[in-house]
Amino acid sequence: MTAGEAYGLVDKGSVAFDSTGIQWTGPDADLPAKFARAESRDLGGRLVTPGLIDCHTHLVHAGNRAREFEMRLQGASYAEIAQAGGGIVSTVAATRAATEAELLASALPRLDAMLAEGVTTVEVKSGYGLDIHTELRMLRTARALERARPVAVRTSFLGAHAIPAEFKGRADAYLDEVCIPALEAAHAERLADAVDGFCEGIAFSPAQIARVFEAARRLGLPVKLHAEQLSHLGGTALAARMGALSADHVEYATPEDAAALAASGSVAVLLPGAFYTLREKQVPPVAAFRAAGVPMAVATDMNPGSSPMCSPLLAMNMAATFFGLTPEEALAGMTVQAARALGLADRGRIAAGLRADLAVWEAEHPAELAYRIGCTPLHARVFGGIPC
Ligand code: DI6
Ligand code: FE
């Protein structure tokens, strides 16, 4: 898609690419002769979009939390379950007990579900280890996904996700003795592309997150933050102050937070799967984000607790239905804005010079992507110029 019509849609268009990237795109009628002579494929009028980018997932983890789902349906809240020793820390116990091979084997079917919906880049977080070895094992598993499938993986170190039982009531000691040393070790092994945190009453305060972000800055790593999901704690303002790539969830963000994100150029990553699963009522301030010019991405937040969802298309549908994004904003949220939330300028659009990561759909119009529920109209993916 190029600029112009809504969605940048080009009717009867061509894309010329090879493994080095997209060479040319535009209307068929303007296709330069040298590309017309190259090996070509008629896609029969099918829709071509950039490959989808899921910019916020916890894809690597062990176990599941179906029992917790039952408890929530009987009235227990997410925070109550976390305080009672369930929630994130129960996934931590399962993840610590799993080998890298087991983590990989359980993550691959979830990744495959995403690839079947046109994903070509996926972000994967650590954060279910909460000890140095398991945090590193999660990140190594995330890197292994990239070797196992034709997909690009970006990793985020999320040591500041929860306070493990052995540090209960000693969050600062956990940061000093485990989280920051684990971050340094991950960086030394080049396992972390970014640093994330969970700024929430049941996790870490803005002051504690600021310490993790300072460590990230010392290492030259970009930051992003789970902020304002269940309450307004000031994480979004902190993220903006630190020039974060993104502030994620942001249901409780204010118009002032929107202005701060706009000023810092940070992306608001909307995660409707968690909003839906936790049956939240507070929707993110989409109108304020639009008015301030904050880029909005959409992601699955795939995780075993608050968003057991492997469907980027459903996340787009939910972003439209629950949060009021237009289908065009939802698609931009899963492509160009998601790339921005990962600090990647080389993908997320169809334009000469960018990576040849494409999705070909059994669809006539891009609005169909956010519209259908439970159908997967993918015809083919192209990853790094290779059809797959
Ligand atoms: N917010 C989320 O939505 C996930 N992590 C976070 O900080 C939930 C993780 C979980 O419940 O396991
Ligand atoms: Fe998350």
PDB file of N, CA and C in Angstrom, residues 171-260:
ATOM      1  N   ALA A 171      10.515  -5.660  46.841  1.00  0.00           N
ATOM      2  CA  ALA A 171      10.604  -5.425  45.394  1.00  0.00           C
ATOM      3  C   ALA A 171      11.945  -4.783  45.016  1.00  0.00           C
ATOM      4  N   ASP A 172      12.409  -3.844  45.827  1.00  0.00           N
ATOM      5  CA  ASP A 172      13.668  -3.167  45.466  1.00  0.00           C
ATOM      6  C   ASP A 172      14.848  -4.132  45.507  1.00  0.00           C
ATOM      7  N   ALA A 173      14.818  -5.029  46.502  1.00  0.00           N
ATOM      8  CA  ALA A 173      15.899  -6.027  46.572  1.00  0.00           C
ATOM      9  C   ALA A 173      15.843  -6.932  45.346  1.00  0.00           C
ATOM     10  N   TYR A 174      14.630  -7.297  44.914  1.00  0.00           N
ATOM     11  CA  TYR A 174      14.495  -8.112  43.698  1.00  0.00           C
ATOM     12  C   TYR A 174      15.118  -7.390  42.495  1.00  0.00           C
ATOM     13  N   LEU A 175      14.853  -6.094  42.392  1.00  0.00           N
ATOM     14  CA  LEU A 175      15.409  -5.345  41.249  1.00  0.00           C
ATOM     15  C   LEU A 175      16.936  -5.342  41.304  1.00  0.00           C
ATOM     16  N   ASP A 176      17.488  -5.124  42.499  1.00  0.00           N
ATOM     17  CA  ASP A 176      18.951  -5.027  42.623  1.00  0.00           C
ATOM     18  C   ASP A 176      19.646  -6.376  42.466  1.00  0.00           C
ATOM     19  N   GLU A 177      19.028  -7.416  43.027  1.00  0.00           N
ATOM     20  CA  GLU A 177      19.736  -8.710  43.093  1.00  0.00           C
ATOM     21  C   GLU A 177      19.441  -9.613  41.907  1.00  0.00           C
ATOM     22  N   VAL A 178      18.283  -9.420  41.273  1.00  0.00           N
ATOM     23  CA  VAL A 178      17.911 -10.326  40.177  1.00  0.00           C
ATOM     24  C   VAL A 178      17.663  -9.564  38.868  1.00  0.00           C
ATOM     25  N   CYS A 179      16.721  -8.639  38.909  1.00  0.00           N
ATOM     26  CA  CYS A 179      16.246  -8.053  37.649  1.00  0.00           C
ATOM     27  C   CYS A 179      17.374  -7.334  36.903  1.00  0.00           C
ATOM     28  N   ILE A 180      18.067  -6.430  37.574  1.00  0.00           N
ATOM     29  CA  ILE A 180      19.087  -5.648  36.860  1.00  0.00           C
ATOM     30  C   ILE A 180      20.289  -6.522  36.476  1.00  0.00           C
ATOM     31  N   PRO A 181      20.768  -7.405  37.370  1.00  0.00           N
ATOM     32  CA  PRO A 181      21.822  -8.337  36.912  1.00  0.00           C
ATOM     33  C   PRO A 181      21.363  -9.226  35.745  1.00  0.00           C
ATOM     34  N   ALA A 182      20.114  -9.666  35.760  1.00  0.00           N
ATOM     35  CA  ALA A 182      19.620 -10.494  34.641  1.00  0.00           C
ATOM     36  C   ALA A 182      19.610  -9.682  33.353  1.00  0.00           C
ATOM     37  N   LEU A 183      19.218  -8.425  33.453  1.00  0.00           N
ATOM     38  CA  LEU A 183      19.219  -7.555  32.273  1.00  0.00           C
ATOM     39  C   LEU A 183      20.644  -7.415  31.723  1.00  0.00           C
ATOM     40  N   GLU A 184      21.590  -7.211  32.630  1.00  0.00           N
ATOM     41  CA  GLU A 184      22.981  -7.060  32.173  1.00  0.00           C
ATOM     42  C   GLU A 184      23.478  -8.352  31.513  1.00  0.00           C
ATOM     43  N   ALA A 185      23.096  -9.481  32.090  1.00  0.00           N
ATOM     44  CA  ALA A 185      23.506 -10.765  31.506  1.00  0.00           C
ATOM     45  C   ALA A 185      22.840 -10.976  30.146  1.00  0.00           C
ATOM     46  N   ALA A 186      21.574 -10.615  30.038  1.00  0.00           N
ATOM     47  CA  ALA A 186      20.861 -10.763  28.761  1.00  0.00           C
ATOM     48  C   ALA A 186      21.513  -9.877  27.697  1.00  0.00           C
ATOM     49  N   HIS A 187      21.862  -8.662  28.104  1.00  0.00           N
ATOM     50  CA  HIS A 187      22.494  -7.748  27.157  1.00  0.00           C
ATOM     51  C   HIS A 187      23.849  -8.299  26.703  1.00  0.00           C
ATOM     52  N   ALA A 188      24.609  -8.856  27.639  1.00  0.00           N
ATOM     53  CA  ALA A 188      25.935  -9.392  27.300  1.00  0.00           C
ATOM     54  C   ALA A 188      25.815 -10.525  26.277  1.00  0.00           C
ATOM     55  N   GLU A 189      24.720 -11.276  26.335  1.00  0.00           N
ATOM     56  CA  GLU A 189      24.487 -12.357  25.365  1.00  0.00           C
ATOM     57  C   GLU A 189      23.685 -11.884  24.159  1.00  0.00           C
ATOM     58  N   ARG A 190      23.453 -10.594  24.064  1.00  0.00           N
ATOM     59  CA  ARG A 190      22.649 -10.006  22.973  1.00  0.00           C
ATOM     60  C   ARG A 190      21.269 -10.648  22.875  1.00  0.00           C
ATOM     61  N   LEU A 191      20.681 -10.897  24.020  1.00  0.00           N
ATOM     62  CA  LEU A 191      19.370 -11.558  24.029  1.00  0.00           C
ATOM     63  C   LEU A 191      18.214 -10.566  24.139  1.00  0.00           C
ATOM     64  N   ALA A 192      18.512  -9.309  24.448  1.00  0.00           N
ATOM     65  CA  ALA A 192      17.429  -8.341  24.670  1.00  0.00           C
ATOM     66  C   ALA A 192      17.513  -7.214  23.652  1.00  0.00           C
ATOM     67  N   ASP A 193      16.420  -7.015  22.899  1.00  0.00           N
ATOM     68  CA  ASP A 193      16.358  -5.896  21.966  1.00  0.00           C
ATOM     69  C   ASP A 193      15.762  -4.653  22.617  1.00  0.00           C
ATOM     70  N   ALA A 194      15.025  -4.849  23.715  1.00  0.00           N
ATOM     71  CA  ALA A 194      14.388  -3.726  24.424  1.00  0.00           C
ATOM     72  C   ALA A 194      14.125  -4.164  25.853  1.00  0.00           C
ATOM     73  N   VAL A 195      13.743  -3.195  26.677  1.00  0.00           N
ATOM     74  CA  VAL A 195      13.464  -3.465  28.091  1.00  0.00           C
ATOM     75  C   VAL A 195      12.055  -2.980  28.417  1.00  0.00           C
ATOM     76  N   ASP A 196      11.289  -3.843  29.061  1.00  0.00           N
ATOM     77  CA  ASP A 196       9.883  -3.582  29.381  1.00  0.00           C
ATOM     78  C   ASP A 196       9.703  -3.697  30.885  1.00  0.00           C
ATOM     79  N   GLY A 197       8.562  -3.257  31.395  1.00  0.00           N
ATOM     80  CA  GLY A 197       8.241  -3.410  32.814  1.00  0.00           C
ATOM     81  C   GLY A 197       6.734  -3.398  32.991  1.00  0.00           C
ATOM     82  N   PHE A 198       6.280  -3.797  34.165  1.00  0.00           N
ATOM     83  CA  PHE A 198       4.849  -3.775  34.486  1.00  0.00           C
ATOM     84  C   PHE A 198       4.682  -2.783  35.631  1.00  0.00           C
ATOM     85  N   CYS A 199       4.163  -1.602  35.294  1.00  0.00           N
ATOM     86  CA  CYS A 199       3.990  -0.536  36.279  1.00  0.00           C
ATOM     87  C   CYS A 199       2.544  -0.586  36.746  1.00  0.00           C
ATOM     88  N   GLU A 200       2.327  -1.156  37.925  1.00  0.00           N
ATOM     89  CA  GLU A 200       0.948  -1.384  38.386  1.00  0.00           C
ATOM     90  C   GLU A 200       0.980  -1.622  39.883  1.00  0.00           C
ATOM     91  N   GLY A 201      -0.150  -1.415  40.553  1.00  0.00           N
ATOM     92  CA  GLY A 201      -0.231  -1.645  41.995  1.00  0.00           C
ATOM     93  C   GLY A 201       0.215  -3.043  42.379  1.00  0.00           C
ATOM     94  N   ILE A 202      -0.096  -4.055  41.539  1.00  0.00           N
ATOM     95  CA  ILE A 202       0.281  -5.441  41.857  1.00  0.00           C
ATOM     96  C   ILE A 202       1.701  -5.770  41.388  1.00  0.00           C
ATOM     97  N   ALA A 203       2.410  -4.783  40.858  1.00  0.00           N
ATOM     98  CA  ALA A 203       3.773  -5.054  40.349  1.00  0.00           C
ATOM     99  C   ALA A 203       4.726  -3.959  40.833  1.00  0.00           C
ATOM    100  N   PHE A 204       5.190  -3.078  39.943  1.00  0.00           N
ATOM    101  CA  PHE A 204       6.240  -2.127  40.308  1.00  0.00           C
ATOM    102  C   PHE A 204       5.755  -0.674  40.183  1.00  0.00           C
ATOM    103  N   SER A 205       6.284   0.173  41.068  1.00  0.00           N
ATOM    104  CA  SER A 205       5.922   1.603  41.070  1.00  0.00           C
ATOM    105  C   SER A 205       6.713   2.323  39.971  1.00  0.00           C
ATOM    106  N   PRO A 206       6.271   3.529  39.610  1.00  0.00           N
ATOM    107  CA  PRO A 206       7.058   4.298  38.636  1.00  0.00           C
ATOM    108  C   PRO A 206       8.507   4.499  39.096  1.00  0.00           C
ATOM    109  N   ALA A 207       8.730   4.720  40.383  1.00  0.00           N
ATOM    110  CA  ALA A 207      10.114   4.940  40.857  1.00  0.00           C
ATOM    111  C   ALA A 207      10.952   3.672  40.656  1.00  0.00           C
ATOM    112  N   GLN A 208      10.332   2.517  40.901  1.00  0.00           N
ATOM    113  CA  GLN A 208      11.075   1.259  40.703  1.00  0.00           C
ATOM    114  C   GLN A 208      11.336   1.013  39.220  1.00  0.00           C
ATOM    115  N   ILE A 209      10.327   1.255  38.388  1.00  0.00           N
ATOM    116  CA  ILE A 209      10.524   1.084  36.939  1.00  0.00           C
ATOM    117  C   ILE A 209      11.620   2.042  36.447  1.00  0.00           C
ATOM    118  N   ALA A 210      11.646   3.245  37.017  1.00  0.00           N
ATOM    119  CA  ALA A 210      12.658   4.224  36.580  1.00  0.00           C
ATOM    120  C   ALA A 210      14.062   3.665  36.802  1.00  0.00           C
ATOM    121  N   ARG A 211      14.246   2.889  37.864  1.00  0.00           N
ATOM    122  CA  ARG A 211      15.578   2.316  38.116  1.00  0.00           C
ATOM    123  C   ARG A 211      15.934   1.288  37.037  1.00  0.00           C
ATOM    124  N   VAL A 212      14.945   0.501  36.638  1.00  0.00           N
ATOM    125  CA  VAL A 212      15.206  -0.481  35.567  1.00  0.00           C
ATOM    126  C   VAL A 212      15.504   0.252  34.252  1.00  0.00           C
ATOM    127  N   PHE A 213      14.755   1.313  34.007  1.00  0.00           N
ATOM    128  CA  PHE A 213      14.969   2.074  32.773  1.00  0.00           C
ATOM    129  C   PHE A 213      16.347   2.751  32.770  1.00  0.00           C
ATOM    130  N   GLU A 214      16.804   3.169  33.936  1.00  0.00           N
ATOM    131  CA  GLU A 214      18.160   3.753  33.993  1.00  0.00           C
ATOM    132  C   GLU A 214      19.201   2.706  33.613  1.00  0.00           C
ATOM    133  N   ALA A 215      18.992   1.488  34.089  1.00  0.00           N
ATOM    134  CA  ALA A 215      19.911   0.398  33.722  1.00  0.00           C
ATOM    135  C   ALA A 215      19.861   0.156  32.214  1.00  0.00           C
ATOM    136  N   ALA A 216      18.650   0.206  31.640  1.00  0.00           N
ATOM    137  CA  ALA A 216      18.510   0.031  30.182  1.00  0.00           C
ATOM    138  C   ALA A 216      19.276   1.132  29.448  1.00  0.00           C
ATOM    139  N   ARG A 217      19.127   2.346  29.960  1.00  0.00           N
ATOM    140  CA  ARG A 217      19.804   3.475  29.297  1.00  0.00           C
ATOM    141  C   ARG A 217      21.320   3.289  29.338  1.00  0.00           C
ATOM    142  N   ARG A 218      21.827   2.836  30.480  1.00  0.00           N
ATOM    143  CA  ARG A 218      23.280   2.606  30.584  1.00  0.00           C
ATOM    144  C   ARG A 218      23.746   1.602  29.534  1.00  0.00           C
ATOM    145  N   LEU A 219      22.867   0.622  29.224  1.00  0.00           N
ATOM    146  CA  LEU A 219      23.234  -0.420  28.248  1.00  0.00           C
ATOM    147  C   LEU A 219      22.894  -0.015  26.816  1.00  0.00           C
ATOM    148  N   GLY A 220      22.249   1.133  26.662  1.00  0.00           N
ATOM    149  CA  GLY A 220      21.890   1.594  25.325  1.00  0.00           C
ATOM    150  C   GLY A 220      20.689   0.877  24.740  1.00  0.00           C
ATOM    151  N   LEU A 221      19.819   0.349  25.605  1.00  0.00           N
ATOM    152  CA  LEU A 221      18.642  -0.379  25.113  1.00  0.00           C
ATOM    153  C   LEU A 221      17.385   0.493  25.193  1.00  0.00           C
ATOM    154  N   PRO A 222      16.524   0.426  24.185  1.00  0.00           N
ATOM    155  CA  PRO A 222      15.268   1.182  24.242  1.00  0.00           C
ATOM    156  C   PRO A 222      14.309   0.570  25.270  1.00  0.00           C
ATOM    157  N   VAL A 223      13.370   1.398  25.744  1.00  0.00           N
ATOM    158  CA  VAL A 223      12.421   0.922  26.757  1.00  0.00           C
ATOM    159  C   VAL A 223      10.985   1.029  26.260  1.00  0.00           C
ATOM    160  N   LYS A 224      10.128   0.230  26.900  1.00  0.00           N
ATOM    161  CA  LYS A 224       8.678   0.277  26.683  1.00  0.00           C
ATOM    162  C   LYS A 224       8.042  -0.141  28.002  1.00  0.00           C
ATOM    163  N   LEU A 225       6.761   0.080  28.184  1.00  0.00           N
ATOM    164  CA  LEU A 225       6.190  -0.144  29.520  1.00  0.00           C
ATOM    165  C   LEU A 225       4.728  -0.554  29.467  1.00  0.00           C
ATOM    166  N   HIS A 226       4.371  -1.585  30.274  1.00  0.00           N
ATOM    167  CA  HIS A 226       2.961  -1.871  30.571  1.00  0.00           C
ATOM    168  C   HIS A 226       2.501  -0.776  31.546  1.00  0.00           C
ATOM    169  N   ALA A 227       1.643   0.089  31.112  1.00  0.00           N
ATOM    170  CA  ALA A 227       1.299   1.258  31.940  1.00  0.00           C
ATOM    171  C   ALA A 227      -0.204   1.515  31.924  1.00  0.00           C
ATOM    172  N   GLU A 228      -0.692   1.920  33.076  1.00  0.00           N
ATOM    173  CA  GLU A 228      -2.098   2.381  33.170  1.00  0.00           C
ATOM    174  C   GLU A 228      -3.080   1.310  32.689  1.00  0.00           C
ATOM    175  N   GLN A 229      -2.806   0.034  33.006  1.00  0.00           N
ATOM    176  CA  GLN A 229      -3.740  -1.026  32.587  1.00  0.00           C
ATOM    177  C   GLN A 229      -4.940  -1.117  33.528  1.00  0.00           C
ATOM    178  N   LEU A 230      -4.664  -1.158  34.835  1.00  0.00           N
ATOM    179  CA  LEU A 230      -5.734  -1.390  35.810  1.00  0.00           C
ATOM    180  C   LEU A 230      -5.995  -0.167  36.678  1.00  0.00           C
ATOM    181  N   SER A 231      -5.085   0.800  36.639  1.00  0.00           N
ATOM    182  CA  SER A 231      -5.214   2.011  37.454  1.00  0.00           C
ATOM    183  C   SER A 231      -4.290   3.065  36.862  1.00  0.00           C
ATOM    184  N   HIS A 232      -4.423   4.309  37.348  1.00  0.00           N
ATOM    185  CA  HIS A 232      -3.525   5.363  36.866  1.00  0.00           C
ATOM    186  C   HIS A 232      -2.413   5.567  37.881  1.00  0.00           C
ATOM    187  N   LEU A 233      -1.213   5.126  37.501  1.00  0.00           N
ATOM    188  CA  LEU A 233      -0.090   5.173  38.444  1.00  0.00           C
ATOM    189  C   LEU A 233       1.022   6.112  37.977  1.00  0.00           C
ATOM    190  N   GLY A 234       0.932   6.597  36.747  1.00  0.00           N
ATOM    191  CA  GLY A 234       1.960   7.516  36.253  1.00  0.00           C
ATOM    192  C   GLY A 234       3.002   6.851  35.371  1.00  0.00           C
ATOM    193  N   GLY A 235       2.777   5.610  34.993  1.00  0.00           N
ATOM    194  CA  GLY A 235       3.748   4.912  34.145  1.00  0.00           C
ATOM    195  C   GLY A 235       3.856   5.516  32.755  1.00  0.00           C
ATOM    196  N   THR A 236       2.736   5.988  32.233  1.00  0.00           N
ATOM    197  CA  THR A 236       2.771   6.547  30.875  1.00  0.00           C
ATOM    198  C   THR A 236       3.628   7.814  30.844  1.00  0.00           C
ATOM    199  N   ALA A 237       3.451   8.666  31.860  1.00  0.00           N
ATOM    200  CA  ALA A 237       4.267   9.894  31.913  1.00  0.00           C
ATOM    201  C   ALA A 237       5.746   9.532  32.044  1.00  0.00           C
ATOM    202  N   LEU A 238       6.040   8.520  32.862  1.00  0.00           N
ATOM    203  CA  LEU A 238       7.431   8.073  33.005  1.00  0.00           C
ATOM    204  C   LEU A 238       7.968   7.577  31.659  1.00  0.00           C
ATOM    205  N   ALA A 239       7.177   6.739  30.989  1.00  0.00           N
ATOM    206  CA  ALA A 239       7.613   6.193  29.694  1.00  0.00           C
ATOM    207  C   ALA A 239       7.908   7.329  28.724  1.00  0.00           C
ATOM    208  N   ALA A 240       7.016   8.309  28.688  1.00  0.00           N
ATOM    209  CA  ALA A 240       7.215   9.436  27.772  1.00  0.00           C
ATOM    210  C   ALA A 240       8.492  10.200  28.143  1.00  0.00           C
ATOM    211  N   ARG A 241       8.675  10.415  29.444  1.00  0.00           N
ATOM    212  CA  ARG A 241       9.870  11.145  29.904  1.00  0.00           C
ATOM    213  C   ARG A 241      11.148  10.424  29.495  1.00  0.00           C
ATOM    214  N   MET A 242      11.088   9.096  29.488  1.00  0.00           N
ATOM    215  CA  MET A 242      12.282   8.312  29.151  1.00  0.00           C
ATOM    216  C   MET A 242      12.380   8.064  27.643  1.00  0.00           C
ATOM    217  N   GLY A 243      11.500   8.674  26.854  1.00  0.00           N
ATOM    218  CA  GLY A 243      11.555   8.490  25.397  1.00  0.00           C
ATOM    219  C   GLY A 243      11.261   7.067  24.980  1.00  0.00           C
ATOM    220  N   ALA A 244      10.322   6.422  25.673  1.00  0.00           N
ATOM    221  CA  ALA A 244      10.013   5.011  25.411  1.00  0.00           C
ATOM    222  C   ALA A 244       9.513   4.803  23.988  1.00  0.00           C
ATOM    223  N   LEU A 245       9.782   3.625  23.459  1.00  0.00           N
ATOM    224  CA  LEU A 245       9.202   3.251  22.170  1.00  0.00           C
ATOM    225  C   LEU A 245       7.691   3.238  22.271  1.00  0.00           C
ATOM    226  N   SER A 246       7.171   2.721  23.409  1.00  0.00           N
ATOM    227  CA  SER A 246       5.719   2.588  23.529  1.00  0.00           C
ATOM    228  C   SER A 246       5.297   2.554  24.987  1.00  0.00           C
ATOM    229  N   ALA A 247       4.030   2.923  25.193  1.00  0.00           N
ATOM    230  CA  ALA A 247       3.336   2.669  26.460  1.00  0.00           C
ATOM    231  C   ALA A 247       2.173   1.753  26.093  1.00  0.00           C
ATOM    232  N   ASP A 248       2.053   0.634  26.799  1.00  0.00           N
ATOM    233  CA  ASP A 248       1.147  -0.428  26.373  1.00  0.00           C
ATOM    234  C   ASP A 248       0.001  -0.612  27.369  1.00  0.00           C
ATOM    235  N   HIS A 249      -1.157  -0.950  26.870  1.00  0.00           N
ATOM    236  CA  HIS A 249      -2.449  -1.041  27.592  1.00  0.00           C
ATOM    237  C   HIS A 249      -3.095   0.342  27.623  1.00  0.00           C
ATOM    238  N   VAL A 250      -2.607   1.210  28.515  1.00  0.00           N
ATOM    239  CA  VAL A 250      -2.998   2.631  28.621  1.00  0.00           C
ATOM    240  C   VAL A 250      -4.505   2.895  28.720  1.00  0.00           C
ATOM    241  N   GLU A 251      -5.261   1.940  29.256  1.00  0.00           N
ATOM    242  CA  GLU A 251      -6.689   2.182  29.440  1.00  0.00           C
ATOM    243  C   GLU A 251      -6.947   3.402  30.335  1.00  0.00           C
ATOM    244  N   TYR A 252      -6.138   3.545  31.404  1.00  0.00           N
ATOM    245  CA  TYR A 252      -6.372   4.639  32.365  1.00  0.00           C
ATOM    246  C   TYR A 252      -5.543   5.880  32.050  1.00  0.00           C
ATOM    247  N   ALA A 253      -4.953   5.946  30.863  1.00  0.00           N
ATOM    248  CA  ALA A 253      -4.182   7.147  30.499  1.00  0.00           C
ATOM    249  C   ALA A 253      -5.123   8.352  30.387  1.00  0.00           C
ATOM    250  N   THR A 254      -4.577   9.521  30.674  1.00  0.00           N
ATOM    251  CA  THR A 254      -5.352  10.776  30.645  1.00  0.00           C
ATOM    252  C   THR A 254      -4.992  11.583  29.388  1.00  0.00           C
ATOM    253  N   PRO A 255      -5.760  12.647  29.111  1.00  0.00           N
ATOM    254  CA  PRO A 255      -5.367  13.526  27.994  1.00  0.00           C
ATOM    255  C   PRO A 255      -3.955  14.102  28.186  1.00  0.00           C
ATOM    256  N   GLU A 256      -3.546  14.336  29.446  1.00  0.00           N
ATOM    257  CA  GLU A 256      -2.174  14.826  29.684  1.00  0.00           C
ATOM    258  C   GLU A 256      -1.153  13.748  29.290  1.00  0.00           C
ATOM    259  N   ASP A 257      -1.472  12.502  29.603  1.00  0.00           N
ATOM    260  CA  ASP A 257      -0.589  11.409  29.179  1.00  0.00           C
ATOM    261  C   ASP A 257      -0.499  11.361  27.653  1.00  0.00           C
ATOM    262  N   ALA A 258      -1.644  11.566  26.993  1.00  0.00           N
ATOM    263  CA  ALA A 258      -1.651  11.547  25.521  1.00  0.00           C
ATOM    264  C   ALA A 258      -0.727  12.630  24.988  1.00  0.00           C
ATOM    265  N   ALA A 259      -0.806  13.820  25.593  1.00  0.00           N
ATOM    266  CA  ALA A 259       0.063  14.922  25.139  1.00  0.00           C
ATOM    267  C   ALA A 259       1.531  14.550  25.354  1.00  0.00           C
ATOM    268  N   ALA A 260       1.817  13.907  26.479  1.00  0.00           N
ATOM    269  CA  ALA A 260       3.212  13.526  26.766  1.00  0.00           C
ATOM    270  C   ALA A 260       3.701  12.485  25.765  1.00  0.00           C
TER     271      ALA A 260
END
